[in-house]
Structures are given as C-alpha cells and as structure tokens.
XYZ file of C-alpha atoms in Angstrom:
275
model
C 15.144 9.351 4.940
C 11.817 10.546 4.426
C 9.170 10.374 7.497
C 5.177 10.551 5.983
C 1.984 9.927 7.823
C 0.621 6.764 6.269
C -2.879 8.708 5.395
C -2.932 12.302 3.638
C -4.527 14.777 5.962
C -8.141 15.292 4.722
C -8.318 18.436 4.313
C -11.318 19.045 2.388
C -14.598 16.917 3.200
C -14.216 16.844 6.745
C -16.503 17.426 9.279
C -15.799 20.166 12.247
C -12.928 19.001 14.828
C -9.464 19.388 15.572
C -7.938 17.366 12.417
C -10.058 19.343 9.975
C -10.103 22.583 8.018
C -7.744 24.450 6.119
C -5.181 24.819 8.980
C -5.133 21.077 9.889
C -2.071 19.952 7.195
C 0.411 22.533 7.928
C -0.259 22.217 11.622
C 0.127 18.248 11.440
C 3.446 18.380 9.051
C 4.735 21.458 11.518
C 4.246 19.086 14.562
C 5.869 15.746 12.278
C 9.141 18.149 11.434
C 9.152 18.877 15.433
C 9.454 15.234 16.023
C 11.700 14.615 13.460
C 14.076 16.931 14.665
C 13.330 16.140 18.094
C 13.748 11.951 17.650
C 17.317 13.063 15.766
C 18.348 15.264 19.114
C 17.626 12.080 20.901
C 19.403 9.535 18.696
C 22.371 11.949 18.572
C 22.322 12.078 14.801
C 23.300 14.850 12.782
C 21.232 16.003 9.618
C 19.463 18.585 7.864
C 15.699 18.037 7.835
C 12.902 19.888 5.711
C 9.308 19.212 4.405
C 9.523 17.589 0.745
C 5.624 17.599 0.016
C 2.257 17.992 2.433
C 2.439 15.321 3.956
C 6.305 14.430 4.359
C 9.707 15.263 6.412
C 12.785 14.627 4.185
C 16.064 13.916 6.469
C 19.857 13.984 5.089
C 21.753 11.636 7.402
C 25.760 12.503 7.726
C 27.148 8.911 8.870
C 31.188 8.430 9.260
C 30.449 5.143 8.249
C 28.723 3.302 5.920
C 28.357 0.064 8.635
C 25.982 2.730 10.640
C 23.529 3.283 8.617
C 21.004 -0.001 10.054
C 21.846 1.139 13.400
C 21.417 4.753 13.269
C 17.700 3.838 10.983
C 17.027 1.797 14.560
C 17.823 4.631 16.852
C 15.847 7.417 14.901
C 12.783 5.131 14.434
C 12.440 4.152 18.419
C 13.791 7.841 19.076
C 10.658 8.902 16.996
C 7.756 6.467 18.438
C 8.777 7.371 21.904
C 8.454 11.152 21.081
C 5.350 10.576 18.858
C 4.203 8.669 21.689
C 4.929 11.404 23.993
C 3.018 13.621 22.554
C 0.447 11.974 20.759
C -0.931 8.968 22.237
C -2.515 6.876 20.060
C -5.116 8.413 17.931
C -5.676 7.021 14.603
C -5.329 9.009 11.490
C -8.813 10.252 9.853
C -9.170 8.531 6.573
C -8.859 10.246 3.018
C -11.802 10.685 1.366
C -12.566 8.629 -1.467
C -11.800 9.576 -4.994
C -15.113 10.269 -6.986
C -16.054 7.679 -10.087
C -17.833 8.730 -12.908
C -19.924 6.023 -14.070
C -20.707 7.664 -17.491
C -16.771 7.770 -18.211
C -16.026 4.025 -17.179
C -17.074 0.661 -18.337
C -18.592 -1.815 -15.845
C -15.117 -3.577 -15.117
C -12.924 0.141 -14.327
C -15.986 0.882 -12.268
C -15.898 -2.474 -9.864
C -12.037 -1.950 -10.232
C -12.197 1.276 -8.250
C -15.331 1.125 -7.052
C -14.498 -1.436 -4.487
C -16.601 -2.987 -1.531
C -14.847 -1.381 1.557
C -14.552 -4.491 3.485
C -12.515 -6.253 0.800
C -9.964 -2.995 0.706
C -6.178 -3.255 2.109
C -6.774 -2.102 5.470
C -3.240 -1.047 6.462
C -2.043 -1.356 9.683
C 0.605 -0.057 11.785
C 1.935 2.926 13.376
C 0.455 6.014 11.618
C 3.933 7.646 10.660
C 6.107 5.665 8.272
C 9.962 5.825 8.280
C 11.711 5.183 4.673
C 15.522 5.341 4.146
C 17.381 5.255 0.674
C 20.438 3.856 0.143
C 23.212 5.284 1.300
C 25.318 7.470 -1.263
C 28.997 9.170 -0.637
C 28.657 12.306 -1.536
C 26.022 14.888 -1.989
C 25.571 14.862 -5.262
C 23.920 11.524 -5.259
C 22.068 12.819 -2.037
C 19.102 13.801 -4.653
C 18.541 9.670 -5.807
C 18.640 8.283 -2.609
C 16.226 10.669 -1.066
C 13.897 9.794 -4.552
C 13.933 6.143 -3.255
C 13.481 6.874 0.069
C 10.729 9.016 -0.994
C 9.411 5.815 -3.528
C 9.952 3.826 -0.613
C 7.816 5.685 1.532
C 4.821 5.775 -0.755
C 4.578 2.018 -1.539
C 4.667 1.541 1.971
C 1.794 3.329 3.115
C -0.517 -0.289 2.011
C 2.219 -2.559 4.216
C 0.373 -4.157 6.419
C 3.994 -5.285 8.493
C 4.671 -3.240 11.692
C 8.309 -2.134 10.528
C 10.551 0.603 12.547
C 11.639 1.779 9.068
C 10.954 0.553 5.540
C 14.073 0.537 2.817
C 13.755 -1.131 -1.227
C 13.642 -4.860 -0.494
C 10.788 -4.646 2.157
C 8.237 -2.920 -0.486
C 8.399 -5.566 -2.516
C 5.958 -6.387 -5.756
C 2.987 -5.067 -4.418
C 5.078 -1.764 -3.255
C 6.297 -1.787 -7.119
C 2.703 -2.291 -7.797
C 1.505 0.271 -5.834
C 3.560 2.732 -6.994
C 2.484 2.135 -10.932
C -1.333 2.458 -9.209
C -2.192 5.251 -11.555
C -0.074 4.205 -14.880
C -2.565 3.587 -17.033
C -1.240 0.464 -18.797
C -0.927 -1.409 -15.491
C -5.098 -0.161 -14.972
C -5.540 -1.749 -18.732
C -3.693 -5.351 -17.933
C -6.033 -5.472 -14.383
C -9.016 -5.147 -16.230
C -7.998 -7.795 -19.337
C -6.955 -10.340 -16.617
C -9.713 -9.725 -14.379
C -12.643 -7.669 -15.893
C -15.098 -10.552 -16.647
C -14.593 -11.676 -12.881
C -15.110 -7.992 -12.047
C -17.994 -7.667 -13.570
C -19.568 -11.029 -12.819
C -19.336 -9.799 -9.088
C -20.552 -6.387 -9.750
C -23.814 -8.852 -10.916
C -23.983 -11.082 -8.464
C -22.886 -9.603 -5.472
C -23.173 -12.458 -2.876
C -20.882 -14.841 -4.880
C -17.403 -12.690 -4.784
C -15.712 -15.104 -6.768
C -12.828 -13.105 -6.975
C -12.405 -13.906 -3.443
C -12.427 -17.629 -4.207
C -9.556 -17.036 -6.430
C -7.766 -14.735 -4.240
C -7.600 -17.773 -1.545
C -6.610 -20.359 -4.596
C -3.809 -18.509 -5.386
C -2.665 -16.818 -1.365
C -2.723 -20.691 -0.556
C -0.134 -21.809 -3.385
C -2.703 -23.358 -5.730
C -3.662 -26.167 -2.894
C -7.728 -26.170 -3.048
C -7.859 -28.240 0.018
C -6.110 -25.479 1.935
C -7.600 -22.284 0.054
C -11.303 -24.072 0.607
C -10.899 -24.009 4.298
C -9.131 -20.221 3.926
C -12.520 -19.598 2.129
C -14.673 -21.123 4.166
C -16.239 -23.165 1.791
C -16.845 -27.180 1.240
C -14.552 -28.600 -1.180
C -17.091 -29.147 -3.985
C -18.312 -25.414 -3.488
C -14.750 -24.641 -3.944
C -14.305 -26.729 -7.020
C -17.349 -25.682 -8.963
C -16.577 -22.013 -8.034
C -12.598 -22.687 -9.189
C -14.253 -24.072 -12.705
C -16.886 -21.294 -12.783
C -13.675 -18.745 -12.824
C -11.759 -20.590 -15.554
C -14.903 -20.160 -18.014
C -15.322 -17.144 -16.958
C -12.033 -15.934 -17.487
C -11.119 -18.621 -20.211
C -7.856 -19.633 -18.461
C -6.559 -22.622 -16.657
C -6.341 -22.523 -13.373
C -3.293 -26.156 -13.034
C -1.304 -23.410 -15.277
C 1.753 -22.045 -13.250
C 2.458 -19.255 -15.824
C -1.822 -18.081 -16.259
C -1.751 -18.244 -11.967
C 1.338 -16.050 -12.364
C -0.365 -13.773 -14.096
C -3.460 -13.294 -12.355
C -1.865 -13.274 -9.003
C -0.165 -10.486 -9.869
C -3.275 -8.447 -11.344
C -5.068 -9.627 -7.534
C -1.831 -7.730 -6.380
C -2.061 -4.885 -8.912
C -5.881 -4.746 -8.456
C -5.161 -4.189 -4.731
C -2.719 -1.186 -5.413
C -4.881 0.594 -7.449
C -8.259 -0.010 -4.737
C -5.982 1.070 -2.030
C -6.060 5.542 -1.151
C-alpha cells in the first residue's frame, strides 16, 4: 500500500502559519507515518511501514491469505479516517503553488494548455489522504512491483474526484493512465494537434469557451439535445457553436473514431492542467 496526501505540502511560497515553512513536510509526513502505524494497530494488521518520497507512507501487508486482501484494504482505510479524524478534524489541505509558464518558451496553444482558467481546473474532491494498494504478490521479491503500482496508483488518483476508502488499478482508469503520462512530452504534443486551434481560439475570445461546448458534446455521448441543456445553451447556439468547432478543428463531429480521439485529448488536456 502506499498512503499520500492528495496535495504536496507547499513548502515554498507560503505565507506565515502552521502548514508553512521549511519544517511543515517532515512534520506532516511524521504525523501521516503515526497514523499509518496507528490505523494498522487498530485493524490488527501486521506490516512494515516507511516513508517512500515527501509526501508518502509505503506499507508491506503480510496476509495468510490471498481472499483477505479486500477486507483487510477496508479495515486499514476506516481504521485510518477514524484516527485521521481523531486527530485532525477536517482541515483542508493548502494548495500547491502553481508551476510558472514562460511565455517566451511556448506557443499560444502550450500556453492556454497549462495556463488554464482556474474555474475550469479538476477540482478534486475527497478525503485529503489517499489509500492505494498493489496487487498482491507471494513472495518478497515481487514485493518491489506491487508497491510501484500501488505507488502509480496513488498518483493518478490524486485528480479522482470519487470518495473511495482505497484506490487499486481498475479504479484509476484512462484519465489515471492519462494523468500519469501528464509530463511525457508526446502525450503534451497529441493535446495540442487535437486541440490547439480550439485552445487558442479561446485564449482570443475568452467569453465563448468553446472547448466547453465540446466538452458537454462529448460527456453527454454525442446527444446535442442533452449536452445543450448540460451547457446551458439553446439548441441553435449549440449547433452553430458544434459547427464553429468542426471548422475550427477541421474534423467531424457524427465521426465515432475523430470523437474518440478528442475525448481523450479533453481527458489528457485535463491531466496535464491538473497540480
């Protein structure tokens, strides 16, 4: 298992306070591994348990049998809210400060790819501490892969917006995949050929947002009646926006396989706009 807070501690940028300054990480991953350990006492498991990065508790779970593993991930998740709960109740995690753009170094489409409006940003929600399990292996030298995944795991699910007790391969999904290929540079490159000129048509006119018109076409299964409600917009709106997008971005929007393809650069885009 691996146990991460679902925002990195920001330690540099912050403003005076409690959660700020150079002690503030190490104190908050001293006072996770506490309530690791403490939500393992609890759920009378046995493992070994040690930090794996800043922000992260890795746990090795010894189970007699494979069949335990779902229940024992139950136990140690509720065993760790009630002690987070305990002794923490309730404050939300600061956010992490926003990676700088150079405008010089970018073209106008990379620039409205990461220099996104805040309000149309993932806003993750959830419990502030993710759990993510691996698979389960039978002996320790496979310990090292499963705590990789678990690790993996625990990453893409930072943008889940689900309120999960634990997190494991098949919940993360596309957009976890996605999310974790956020800074490959290739899956940048095929975001900004299926998208730029809609990026950039926003980034000039900033009250349209068509990419939000096609965002709704495609979250609503390619029915316009039901994506120009989700949008808020009369159906002719909708329909002259839909056929302002395909000239824009000279596709066809009846096209199963070109709505394939930009749903998943929406998805992609969202991975790499997401902290």
């Amino acid at each position: 298992m691996v146990v991460r807070h679902r925002a990195d501690d920001p330690i540099e940028g912050g403003g005076p306070g409690p959660d700020t300054g150079p002690e503030a990480g190490p104190a908050r991953l001293r006072d996770l591994a506490e309530a690791v350990g403490q939500a393992l006492r609890e759920a009378k498991l046995t493992a070994l348990t040690s930090a794996v990065d800043d922000q992260a508790v890795g746990a090795l779970l010894a189970l007699p049998d494979p069949a335990a593993e779902e229940k024992a991930l139950a136990a140690f998740a509720a065993a760790l809210r009630r002690v987070r709960l305990d002794a923490d109740p309730a404050r939300p995690p600061a956010p992490r400060p926003a990676r700088p753009v150079d405008p010089a170094a970018r073209t106008v489409a990379v620039g409205a790819l990461r220099a996104a409006d805040p309000a149309s940003r993932p806003r993750p929600a959830g419990p502030a501490v993710i759990v993510a399990a691996g698979s389960g292996v039978g002996s320790l030298r496979e310990a090292r892969r499963s705590l990789v995944e678990a690790r993996q795991v625990a990453e893409a699910a930072r943008r889940d917006r689900r309120d999960l007790p634990y997190f494991r391969l098949p919940h993360v999904g596309l957009a976890g995949l996605l999310h974790l290929l956020r800074d490959e540079p290739r899956l940048q490159t095929f975001v900004e050929r299926e998208l730029g000129g809609l990026l950039v048509y926003d980034a000039q006119h900033p009250r349209e947002q068509l990419l939000g018109t096609l965002r709704a076409y495609l979250e609503q299964g390619r029915n316009k009646s039901a994506a120009a409600a989700a949008a808020h917009l009369s159906r002719p709106a909708f329909y002259e926006r839909l056929a302002r997008i395909g000239r824009i971005l000279d596709v066809d929007l009846d096209s199963v396989e070109q709505c394939l393809s930009l749903h998943v650069a929406l998805l992609a885009l969202d991975a790499v706009r997401t902290p």
